[in-house]
Tab-separated table of C-alpha atoms and ligand atoms in Angstrom:
chain	number	residue	atom	x	y	z
A	1	MET	CA	183.394	97.338	102.536
A	2	SER	CA	185.193	100.653	101.655
A	3	LEU	CA	184.067	102.428	98.473
A	4	ASN	CA	187.203	101.961	96.545
A	5	GLN	CA	187.107	98.143	96.959
A	6	GLN	CA	183.874	97.989	95.398
A	7	SER	CA	183.702	95.702	92.218
A	8	PRO	CA	182.903	97.084	88.865
A	9	THR	CA	179.890	95.192	88.446
A	10	LYS	CA	178.351	97.591	91.167
A	11	LYS	CA	178.594	100.501	88.676
A	12	ASP	CA	175.715	98.980	86.920
A	13	LEU	CA	172.016	99.833	87.558
A	14	ASN	CA	171.241	95.791	86.888
A	15	TYR	CA	173.580	94.719	89.600
A	16	TRP	CA	171.386	96.369	92.094
A	17	ILE	CA	168.201	95.219	90.541
A	18	GLU	CA	169.311	91.679	90.703
A	19	THR	CA	170.445	92.311	94.220
A	20	GLY	CA	166.815	93.752	95.083
A	21	GLN	CA	165.192	90.585	93.461
A	22	LYS	CA	167.423	88.377	95.635
A	23	MET	CA	166.373	90.414	98.666
A	24	VAL	CA	162.481	90.256	97.719
A	25	ALA	CA	163.063	86.360	97.360
A	26	ASP	CA	164.670	86.282	100.664
A	27	ARG	CA	161.828	88.368	102.362
A	28	GLN	CA	159.337	86.142	100.753
A	29	ARG	CA	161.069	82.799	102.198
A	30	ARG	CA	161.136	84.478	105.450
A	31	ILE	CA	157.456	85.209	105.177
A	32	ASP	CA	156.489	81.764	103.923
A	33	ARG	CA	158.478	80.063	107.063
A	34	THR	CA	156.799	82.472	109.511
A	35	LYS	CA	153.323	81.901	108.042
A	36	LYS	CA	153.589	78.239	109.254
A	37	TRP	CA	154.041	79.419	112.990
A	38	LYS	CA	151.378	79.823	115.494
A	39	PHE	CA	150.107	83.361	116.309
A	40	ASP	CA	152.054	83.839	119.628
A	41	THR	CA	155.577	82.716	117.707
A	42	ILE	CA	154.633	85.268	114.887
A	43	ALA	CA	153.913	87.951	117.388
A	44	THR	CA	157.345	87.290	119.155
A	45	HIS	CA	159.436	86.761	116.279
A	46	GLY	CA	158.043	88.268	113.092
A	47	LEU	CA	160.576	88.245	110.381
A	48	TYR	CA	163.574	89.135	112.391
A	49	ASP	CA	165.955	86.200	112.663
A	50	LEU	CA	169.363	85.216	113.708
A	51	THR	CA	170.850	85.574	110.001
A	52	GLN	CA	169.510	89.066	110.001
A	53	ALA	CA	170.447	89.837	113.403
A	54	LEU	CA	174.348	88.652	112.612
A	55	GLN	CA	174.244	90.194	109.239
A	56	LEU	CA	172.940	93.644	110.191
A	57	ASN	CA	172.917	94.276	113.653
A	58	SER	CA	175.944	92.719	115.740
A	59	GLY	CA	173.665	89.937	116.781
A	60	SER	CA	171.015	91.975	118.715
A	61	ILE	CA	168.351	89.696	119.588
A	62	MET	CA	165.964	92.751	119.787
A	63	GLU	CA	165.189	94.573	116.454
A	64	PRO	CA	167.124	97.873	116.775
A	65	VAL	CA	165.727	101.125	116.838
A	66	TYR	CA	167.017	102.989	113.594
A	67	MET	CA	167.319	106.536	114.891
A	68	SER	CA	168.142	107.911	111.419
A	69	THR	CA	166.476	109.948	108.948
A	70	ALA	CA	167.868	108.661	105.892
A	71	GLN	CA	169.744	105.760	104.311
A	72	ALA	CA	173.095	106.324	102.576
A	73	TYR	CA	173.742	104.363	99.195
A	74	GLU	CA	176.732	102.750	98.002
A	75	ASN	CA	176.988	104.791	94.782
A	76	SER	CA	174.722	106.324	92.290
A	77	TYR	CA	173.535	103.170	90.844
A	78	HIS	CA	172.475	101.697	94.142
A	79	MET	CA	170.578	105.078	94.560
A	80	GLU	CA	168.850	105.058	91.520
A	81	ALA	CA	167.648	101.386	91.833
A	82	GLY	CA	166.199	102.366	95.408
A	83	LEU	CA	164.587	105.380	94.644
A	84	SER	CA	162.784	104.053	91.519
A	85	TYR	CA	161.485	101.295	93.970
A	86	GLN	CA	163.401	98.727	91.851
A	87	MET	CA	165.132	97.287	94.868
A	88	PRO	CA	163.808	97.136	98.486
A	89	ASN	CA	165.336	100.192	100.329
A	90	TRP	CA	164.349	102.438	103.024
A	91	CYS	CA	165.826	105.667	101.703
A	92	TYR	CA	164.069	108.258	104.063
A	93	SER	CA	162.318	107.840	107.332
A	94	ARG	CA	159.163	109.427	106.190
A	95	ILE	CA	158.407	106.729	103.577
A	96	ALA	CA	160.123	103.553	105.402
A	97	ASN	CA	162.392	102.594	108.126
A	98	PRO	CA	164.077	99.323	109.231
A	99	SER	CA	162.444	99.325	112.657
A	100	THR	CA	158.936	100.357	111.056
A	101	TYR	CA	159.485	97.569	108.568
A	102	PHE	CA	159.669	94.821	111.166
A	103	LEU	CA	156.355	96.227	112.970
A	104	GLU	CA	154.606	96.270	109.654
A	105	GLU	CA	155.669	92.642	108.515
A	106	THR	CA	154.449	91.328	112.022
A	107	ALA	CA	151.088	93.276	111.789
A	108	ALA	CA	150.535	92.112	108.316
A	109	LEU	CA	151.033	88.258	109.127
A	110	LEU	CA	148.808	88.642	112.633
A	111	GLU	CA	145.725	90.252	110.523
A	112	ALA	CA	146.115	87.296	107.960
A	113	TYR	CA	146.872	84.686	110.464
A	114	ASP	CA	145.122	81.100	109.670
A	115	THR	CA	144.261	82.083	106.166
A	116	ASP	CA	146.080	81.655	102.860
A	117	LEU	CA	145.708	85.311	102.259
A	118	ALA	CA	148.752	87.687	101.320
A	119	SER	CA	148.561	90.909	103.119
A	120	SER	CA	150.624	94.198	103.547
A	121	CYS	CA	150.794	96.610	106.289
A	122	VAL	CA	151.689	100.380	106.276
A	123	ALA	CA	152.421	101.786	109.907
A	124	THR	CA	151.375	105.398	110.339
A	125	ALA	CA	151.717	108.134	113.001
A	126	SER	CA	148.194	107.596	114.369
A	127	GLY	CA	145.084	105.567	114.212
A	128	MET	CA	143.442	108.737	112.688
A	129	SER	CA	145.971	108.878	109.807
A	130	ALA	CA	145.675	104.995	109.187
A	131	ILE	CA	141.872	105.663	108.513
A	132	ARG	CA	142.645	108.518	106.199
A	133	THR	CA	145.335	106.491	104.633
A	134	ALA	CA	142.842	103.719	104.205
A	135	THR	CA	139.687	105.753	102.976
A	136	GLU	CA	141.079	108.686	100.889
A	137	PRO	CA	142.291	106.919	97.823
A	138	PHE	CA	138.762	105.765	97.294
A	139	LEU	CA	137.262	109.152	96.971
A	140	ILE	CA	139.192	110.173	93.990
A	141	LYS	CA	137.273	112.243	90.974
A	142	ASP	CA	135.771	110.129	88.401
A	143	ASP	CA	133.071	111.539	86.223
A	144	SER	CA	131.823	108.376	84.701
A	145	LEU	CA	130.267	107.612	88.201
A	146	PRO	CA	127.181	109.018	89.930
A	147	PRO	CA	128.196	111.750	93.072
A	148	ILE	CA	130.409	110.196	95.316
A	149	ASN	CA	129.109	108.889	98.925
A	150	ILE	CA	130.259	106.763	101.558
A	151	VAL	CA	128.363	104.230	103.687
A	152	THR	CA	129.606	103.701	107.448
A	153	SER	CA	128.393	102.626	110.478
A	154	ALA	CA	127.354	105.458	113.019
A	155	LYS	CA	128.699	103.432	115.822
A	156	VAL	CA	132.334	104.755	115.567
A	157	TYR	CA	134.857	106.481	117.426
A	158	GLY	CA	134.263	110.057	117.905
A	159	GLY	CA	137.498	111.212	115.698
A	160	THR	CA	136.231	108.868	113.116
A	161	PHE	CA	132.833	110.587	113.282
A	162	GLN	CA	134.400	113.756	113.071
A	163	GLN	CA	137.010	112.697	110.145
A	164	PHE	CA	134.038	111.607	108.179
A	165	SER	CA	131.330	114.107	108.848
A	166	ILE	CA	133.537	117.490	109.046
A	167	ARG	CA	136.455	116.644	106.732
A	168	ARG	CA	134.912	114.531	104.345
A	169	GLY	CA	131.251	115.753	104.526
A	170	GLN	CA	131.009	119.436	105.187
A	171	GLU	CA	134.551	120.504	103.994
A	172	GLN	CA	134.729	118.122	100.816
A	173	GLY	CA	130.823	117.765	100.101
A	174	ILE	CA	130.848	114.085	100.428
A	175	ASP	CA	127.493	112.503	101.170
A	176	VAL	CA	128.167	110.542	104.385
A	177	ARG	CA	125.671	107.874	104.942
A	178	TRP	CA	125.296	106.714	108.455
A	179	VAL	CA	123.971	103.150	109.317
A	180	THR	CA	122.376	103.531	112.670
A	181	ASN	CA	121.731	99.747	113.173
A	182	PRO	CA	124.805	97.979	111.926
A	183	THR	CA	123.212	94.342	112.911
A	184	ASP	CA	120.572	95.225	110.214
A	185	ILE	CA	121.820	94.130	106.778
A	186	SER	CA	119.042	95.654	105.096
A	187	GLU	CA	119.915	99.163	106.301
A	188	TRP	CA	123.224	98.766	104.856
A	189	ALA	CA	121.877	97.682	101.591
A	190	ALA	CA	119.485	100.461	101.307
A	191	LYS	CA	122.262	103.058	101.618
A	192	ILE	CA	124.707	101.684	99.180
A	193	ASP	CA	124.199	102.935	95.402
A	194	GLY	CA	126.400	103.227	92.269
A	195	GLY	CA	128.053	106.502	93.799
A	196	THR	CA	129.295	104.467	97.045
A	197	ARG	CA	133.054	104.135	97.239
A	198	PHE	CA	133.447	102.188	100.392
A	199	VAL	CA	131.686	100.438	103.383
A	200	TYR	CA	133.274	101.111	106.725
A	201	GLY	CA	132.400	99.633	110.176
A	202	GLU	CA	133.863	99.077	113.588
A	203	PHE	CA	134.248	95.747	115.132
A	204	PRO	CA	133.337	96.105	118.038
A	205	SER	CA	132.589	100.083	118.356
A	206	ASN	CA	134.092	102.457	120.700
A	207	PRO	CA	132.560	103.149	123.072
A	208	SER	CA	128.978	101.549	122.331
A	209	VAL	CA	130.523	98.071	121.831
A	210	ASP	CA	128.203	97.496	118.811
A	211	ILE	CA	129.173	94.699	116.231
A	212	PHE	CA	127.997	93.656	112.801
A	213	ASP	CA	127.934	90.736	110.581
A	214	ILE	CA	131.427	91.203	108.981
A	215	GLU	CA	130.785	88.335	106.473
A	216	ALA	CA	127.313	89.697	105.230
A	217	VAL	CA	128.473	93.203	105.049
A	218	ALA	CA	131.513	92.108	103.074
A	219	GLU	CA	129.624	90.142	100.629
A	220	LEU	CA	127.034	93.072	100.089
A	221	ALA	CA	130.040	95.305	99.575
A	222	HIS	CA	131.560	93.160	97.051
A	223	SER	CA	128.497	92.642	95.153
A	224	ASN	CA	128.423	96.220	94.637
A	225	GLY	CA	131.978	96.172	93.429
A	226	ILE	CA	133.406	98.164	96.668
A	227	PRO	CA	135.504	97.256	99.502
A	228	LEU	CA	134.766	96.904	103.120
A	229	ILE	CA	137.000	98.788	105.617
A	230	VAL	CA	136.995	97.729	109.287
A	231	ASP	CA	138.450	99.240	112.549
A	232	SER	CA	139.110	96.291	114.803
A	233	THR	CA	140.946	98.372	117.344
A	234	CYS	CA	138.706	97.011	120.047
A	235	ALA	CA	139.025	93.429	119.071
A	236	SER	CA	142.758	93.162	118.012
A	237	PRO	CA	143.897	90.363	115.706
A	238	ALA	CA	143.837	88.072	118.887
A	239	LEU	CA	140.209	88.068	118.931
A	240	THR	CA	138.783	88.921	115.182
A	241	ARG	CA	140.396	89.089	112.215
A	242	PRO	CA	138.269	90.540	109.399
A	243	LEU	CA	140.333	89.815	106.527
A	244	ALA	CA	139.434	86.179	106.954
A	245	PHE	CA	135.574	87.020	106.826
A	246	GLY	CA	136.077	89.075	103.675
A	247	ALA	CA	137.058	92.491	104.706
A	248	ASP	CA	139.512	94.187	102.522
A	249	ILE	CA	141.380	96.735	104.635
A	250	VAL	CA	141.672	96.435	108.260
A	251	VAL	CA	142.735	99.747	110.387
A	252	GLN	CA	143.950	99.594	113.994
A	253	SER	CA	144.584	102.071	116.376
A	254	ALA	CA	147.546	100.269	117.597
A	255	THR	CA	147.714	102.920	120.307
A	256	LYS	CA	145.248	100.802	122.215
A	257	VAL	CA	145.532	97.112	123.081
A	258	MET	CA	148.435	96.487	120.661
A	259	ALA	CA	150.717	99.045	122.447
A	260	ALA	CA	149.073	98.342	125.892
A	261	SER	CA	151.867	100.085	127.789
A	262	GLY	CA	150.690	103.312	126.860
A	263	THR	CA	153.845	105.177	125.497
A	264	THR	CA	152.963	105.554	121.850
A	265	ILE	CA	150.330	106.859	119.385
A	266	VAL	CA	150.588	104.552	116.277
A	267	GLY	CA	148.130	103.247	113.461
A	268	LEU	CA	148.195	100.225	111.355
A	269	LEU	CA	146.590	99.717	107.755
A	270	ILE	CA	146.493	96.145	106.586
A	271	ALA	CA	144.968	95.139	103.336
A	272	ARG	CA	144.683	91.787	101.783
A	273	HIS	CA	146.172	91.721	98.229
A	274	ASN	CA	143.571	91.983	95.331
A	275	ILE	CA	141.153	94.129	96.984
A	276	ILE	CA	137.792	94.990	95.403
A	277	SER	CA	137.174	98.520	94.242
A	278	LYS	CA	135.476	100.415	91.171
A	279	VAL	CA	138.293	103.243	91.407
A	280	GLY	CA	142.054	103.318	91.461
A	281	SER	CA	144.859	101.641	89.299
A	282	ASP	CA	145.454	98.061	89.137
A	283	GLU	CA	148.550	98.559	91.133
A	284	MET	CA	146.482	100.061	93.748
A	285	LYS	CA	144.201	97.261	94.007
A	286	ALA	CA	146.892	94.384	93.786
A	287	ASP	CA	148.766	95.559	97.012
A	288	PHE	CA	146.836	98.399	98.414
A	289	ALA	CA	148.908	98.982	101.766
A	290	THR	CA	152.322	98.988	99.716
A	291	TRP	CA	150.794	101.132	97.126
A	292	ALA	CA	149.598	103.723	99.645
A	293	LYS	CA	153.012	103.495	101.391
A	294	PHE	CA	154.784	104.374	98.439
A	295	TRP	CA	152.428	106.995	97.011
A	296	PRO	CA	149.783	108.895	99.145
A	297	PHE	CA	151.204	108.079	102.672
A	298	ARG	CA	154.698	109.261	101.203
A	299	ASP	CA	153.169	112.464	99.958
A	300	ASN	CA	150.806	113.259	102.857
A	301	GLY	CA	153.492	112.338	105.294
A	302	PRO	CA	152.126	110.750	108.518
A	303	GLY	CA	155.046	108.511	109.313
A	304	LEU	CA	155.754	106.720	112.511
A	305	HIS	CA	158.915	107.240	114.495
A	306	ALA	CA	161.253	104.230	114.569
A	307	MET	CA	161.071	104.487	118.554
A	308	GLY	CA	157.168	104.104	118.476
A	309	ALA	CA	157.635	101.196	116.058
A	310	ILE	CA	159.641	99.146	118.267
A	311	MET	CA	157.802	99.979	121.422
A	312	THR	CA	154.692	98.780	119.764
A	313	LEU	CA	156.308	95.651	118.479
A	314	ASN	CA	157.486	94.913	122.031
A	315	ASP	CA	154.022	94.876	123.345
A	316	ILE	CA	152.477	92.981	120.326
A	317	ARG	CA	154.802	90.030	121.575
A	318	THR	CA	152.335	89.511	124.593
A	319	LEU	CA	149.089	90.476	122.730
A	320	ARG	CA	147.329	87.043	123.202
A	321	PRO	CA	148.095	86.181	126.498
A	322	ARG	CA	147.063	89.630	127.619
A	323	ILE	CA	143.789	89.550	125.751
A	324	ALA	CA	142.805	86.539	127.144
A	325	GLN	CA	143.299	87.889	130.706
A	326	MET	CA	141.704	91.131	130.043
A	327	SER	CA	138.762	89.342	128.521
A	328	ARG	CA	138.440	87.053	131.323
A	329	THR	CA	138.121	89.896	134.029
A	330	ALA	CA	136.123	92.119	131.626
A	331	LEU	CA	133.398	89.243	131.719
A	332	THR	CA	133.659	88.956	135.706
A	333	VAL	CA	133.485	92.801	136.023
A	334	SER	CA	130.337	92.703	133.525
A	335	LYS	CA	128.631	90.082	135.551
A	336	PHE	CA	129.472	91.999	138.686
A	337	LEU	CA	128.037	95.305	137.270
A	338	GLU	CA	124.979	93.582	135.539
A	339	THR	CA	123.413	92.618	138.715
A	340	HIS	CA	124.249	95.800	140.793
A	341	PRO	CA	121.197	97.810	141.829
A	342	LYS	CA	122.599	101.153	140.871
A	343	VAL	CA	123.471	99.835	137.290
A	344	ASP	CA	120.577	100.361	134.642
A	345	ARG	CA	122.533	98.377	131.782
A	346	VAL	CA	125.625	96.739	130.880
A	347	PHE	CA	127.093	96.261	127.266
A	348	TYR	CA	129.494	93.621	126.936
A	349	PRO	CA	129.580	90.981	124.061
A	350	GLY	CA	130.117	88.163	126.407
A	351	LEU	CA	127.140	88.750	128.264
A	352	THR	CA	123.912	86.769	127.211
A	353	SER	CA	121.939	90.087	127.786
A	354	TYR	CA	124.114	91.464	124.733
A	355	PRO	CA	121.634	92.374	121.742
A	356	ALA	CA	123.958	90.525	119.365
A	357	TYR	CA	125.227	87.662	121.404
A	358	ASP	CA	125.114	85.235	118.626
A	359	LEU	CA	127.052	87.177	116.206
A	360	ALA	CA	129.623	87.947	119.014
A	361	LYS	CA	130.037	84.136	119.609
A	362	LYS	CA	130.535	83.637	115.883
A	363	TYR	CA	133.459	86.532	115.442
A	364	MET	CA	134.952	86.718	118.860
A	365	HIS	CA	137.423	83.778	119.629
A	366	LEU	CA	140.793	83.760	121.407
A	367	VAL	CA	142.982	82.749	118.394
A	368	ASP	CA	144.527	79.395	118.776
A	369	SER	CA	142.054	78.185	121.318
A	370	ASP	CA	138.378	77.098	121.515
A	371	GLU	CA	137.570	79.745	123.818
A	372	ASN	CA	135.181	82.418	122.952
A	373	HIS	CA	136.545	85.648	124.531
A	374	TYR	CA	134.925	89.124	124.297
A	375	GLY	CA	137.694	91.666	124.767
A	376	TYR	CA	138.544	94.072	127.294
A	377	MET	CA	135.820	96.921	126.730
A	378	LEU	CA	132.364	97.328	128.157
A	379	THR	CA	129.821	100.263	128.710
A	380	VAL	CA	127.943	100.514	131.963
A	381	GLU	CA	124.960	102.757	131.944
A	382	ILE	CA	124.197	104.173	135.535
A	383	LYS	CA	120.740	104.535	136.889
A	384	GLU	CA	119.355	108.088	136.898
A	385	ALA	CA	116.230	109.831	138.046
A	386	ARG	CA	115.405	110.838	134.542
A	387	ASP	CA	116.844	110.193	131.058
A	388	GLY	CA	119.073	112.633	129.974
A	389	GLU	CA	120.697	113.181	133.432
A	390	ASN	CA	124.144	112.271	134.677
A	391	THR	CA	124.119	113.229	138.372
A	392	ASN	CA	124.699	109.581	139.705
A	393	THR	CA	126.986	108.895	136.730
A	394	ARG	CA	129.294	111.804	137.658
A	395	LYS	CA	129.183	110.783	141.299
A	396	PHE	CA	130.157	107.021	140.379
A	397	TYR	CA	132.900	108.407	138.015
A	398	ASP	CA	134.322	110.775	140.290
A	399	GLY	CA	134.189	108.411	143.060
A	400	LEU	CA	136.865	105.980	141.345
A	401	ASP	CA	139.872	105.735	143.124
A	402	MET	CA	142.313	103.121	141.536
A	403	ILE	CA	140.681	103.371	138.037
A	404	TRP	CA	142.049	106.154	135.831
A	405	ARG	CA	139.619	108.831	134.667
A	406	ALA	CA	141.134	109.362	131.176
A	407	THR	CA	140.016	109.311	127.484
A	408	ASP	CA	141.976	106.146	126.628
A	409	LEU	CA	141.507	102.179	126.601
A	410	GLY	CA	143.263	98.996	125.729
A	411	ARG	CA	145.814	99.716	128.458
A	412	VAL	CA	147.283	97.447	131.128
A	413	LYS	CA	145.804	99.582	133.655
A	414	THR	CA	142.066	99.884	133.696
A	415	VAL	CA	140.944	103.435	132.536
A	416	ALA	CA	137.152	104.449	132.655
A	417	CYS	CA	135.767	107.144	130.441
A	418	MET	CA	132.305	109.237	130.580
A	419	ASN	CA	132.194	109.491	126.669
A	420	ALA	CA	129.277	112.085	126.349
A	421	ILE	CA	131.267	114.758	128.121
A	422	SER	CA	134.721	114.047	126.500
A	423	THR	CA	135.361	111.944	123.483
A	424	HIS	CA	131.924	112.338	121.969
A	425	GLN	CA	131.507	115.859	123.063
A	426	GLN	CA	132.485	117.789	120.047
A	427	GLN	CA	130.004	115.768	117.715
A	428	GLY	CA	126.970	117.583	119.866
A	429	GLU	CA	123.797	115.898	120.708
A	430	GLU	CA	122.530	115.041	117.492
A	431	GLY	CA	125.738	113.188	116.719
A	432	ARG	CA	125.598	111.461	120.150
A	433	THR	CA	122.133	110.331	119.446
A	434	LEU	CA	123.081	108.990	116.210
A	435	ALA	CA	125.980	107.100	117.598
A	436	SER	CA	123.771	106.002	120.730
A	437	ILE	CA	126.118	107.741	123.237
A	438	LYS	CA	124.183	108.259	126.612
A	439	PRO	CA	124.983	110.806	129.083
A	440	ASN	CA	124.927	108.163	131.816
A	441	ALA	CA	127.182	105.854	130.051
A	442	VAL	CA	130.665	105.002	131.472
A	443	ARG	CA	133.194	103.010	129.207
A	444	VAL	CA	135.437	100.691	131.236
A	445	ALA	CA	138.500	99.394	129.575
A	446	VAL	CA	139.696	96.688	131.699
A	447	GLY	CA	143.527	96.302	132.345
A	448	VAL	CA	145.418	93.471	133.682
A	449	GLU	CA	145.114	94.172	137.429
A	450	HIS	CA	143.574	91.471	139.780
A	451	PRO	CA	139.826	91.328	139.155
A	452	ASP	CA	139.176	91.686	142.742
A	453	ASP	CA	140.902	94.982	143.018
A	454	ILE	CA	138.935	96.313	139.791
A	455	ILE	CA	135.642	95.263	141.184
A	456	THR	CA	136.244	96.798	144.811
A	457	ASP	CA	137.081	100.110	143.146
A	458	LEU	CA	133.919	100.056	140.979
A	459	GLU	CA	131.958	98.955	144.169
A	460	GLN	CA	133.129	101.875	146.081
A	461	GLY	CA	132.664	104.302	143.163
A	462	LEU	CA	128.954	103.099	142.981
A	463	SER	CA	128.460	103.479	146.876
A	464	GLN	CA	129.163	107.294	146.430
A	465	ILE	CA	125.664	107.400	144.596
B	2	PLP	C1	141.568	105.425	119.514
B	2	PLP	C2	140.866	105.148	118.358
B	2	PLP	C3	141.155	105.512	117.032
B	2	PLP	C4	142.159	106.642	116.663
B	2	PLP	O1	143.226	106.249	117.090
B	2	PLP	P1	144.536	107.290	117.298
B	2	PLP	O2	145.848	106.319	117.747
B	2	PLP	O3	144.186	107.695	118.840
B	2	PLP	O4	144.761	108.221	116.401
B	2	PLP	C5	140.311	104.972	116.034
B	2	PLP	N1	139.443	104.136	116.103
B	2	PLP	C6	139.012	103.390	117.228
B	2	PLP	C7	138.169	102.311	117.500
B	2	PLP	C8	139.667	103.988	118.410
B	2	PLP	O5	139.541	103.471	119.800
């Protein structure tokens, strides 16, 4: 419709607000319909349906990549309604974008799958920016509370360790309290006090593959009036959905298994509605992810490119079958390594020798099945002559032929990493001890190759020792 055919009612702010209300109702109708579907169906379709395709996108069966920095408005009233957040609109791609919208809606539904929870998501330019967006709002100044601290598992990704210890701790003076044994509830409890703003854990942790009792830690956090934030990158919603066990916010480095092709750095922050927090506005607590998107995320600017959003969405469609295959292979590979004479130990939640095997059984299930599956990531410790050495480990690692040597995981291609000399190099000896990163540990992130070929390559690597 051209501008000069426009009806006079459109020259009225209320017209656009009412249009916005219809759009919100339509979105809710599509969410309600989609929530009844199984995991694979939601992952494949999300909220993008035939009606929308015909109305908006010339019938395109795939969500288009909206390569545009900004949205145009029909008139000033339309613009005013949009920019005051009184009608859904995307205005500017740092804040929102139609391609990113489809990714966010799908991710929010998958993390809250099989629950009655309402949830929202904001997609970010990286996993690290999702973690920052999820945590920083709880660190606001409040003189009525004791000095700020945060309580976090020490078994976290190297980048998270640095963000908390350097950026929050050293630079901002926030007391970062590390929980060294995350399966011990009393250690979490002992570290929380009136100044604690949130509790943070990784499930399972990268690279040590440690887990914790999500339900118990969530209960503990809530009894102290604070939220539990969980990074479940290494499980993905196809295995573990922390919101269902009481977590308030989930962060995903969707860079990993969700966008398994390995083309995109992308983060996701998914929050259930009505989170628990001592600080922040009612609006923030009611719908944290949407609030974050409208305010701090907009101001800090870690927006995701539309191309990255659609590439991630394309990989998410096959998340569940991929996780099933990768988990089966990772178990086979773990069993092979565990009995190998040159191997000291293997950490994999699916092995009965895993210290928290019972917890793993409780929390790690392939969605829409009765099968326990334990993910794609394992850590193998190679036998050395003395503690602290890595001579044999380097021989094994450098001897790998098909498996990639890279600081990456969750790929369709198997990747191995010596974390002490790479991802966890910057945090120093003390930090590595805190996080239990040993010099003889190699993290193996199993891909979708045939298990026989993965094992053959590992075997010939070990034969170099
Ligand atoms: C990789 C990773 C991150 C960081 O994600 P990026 O997308 O690389 O910024 C955070 N947490 C875990 C567990 C990770 O593996």
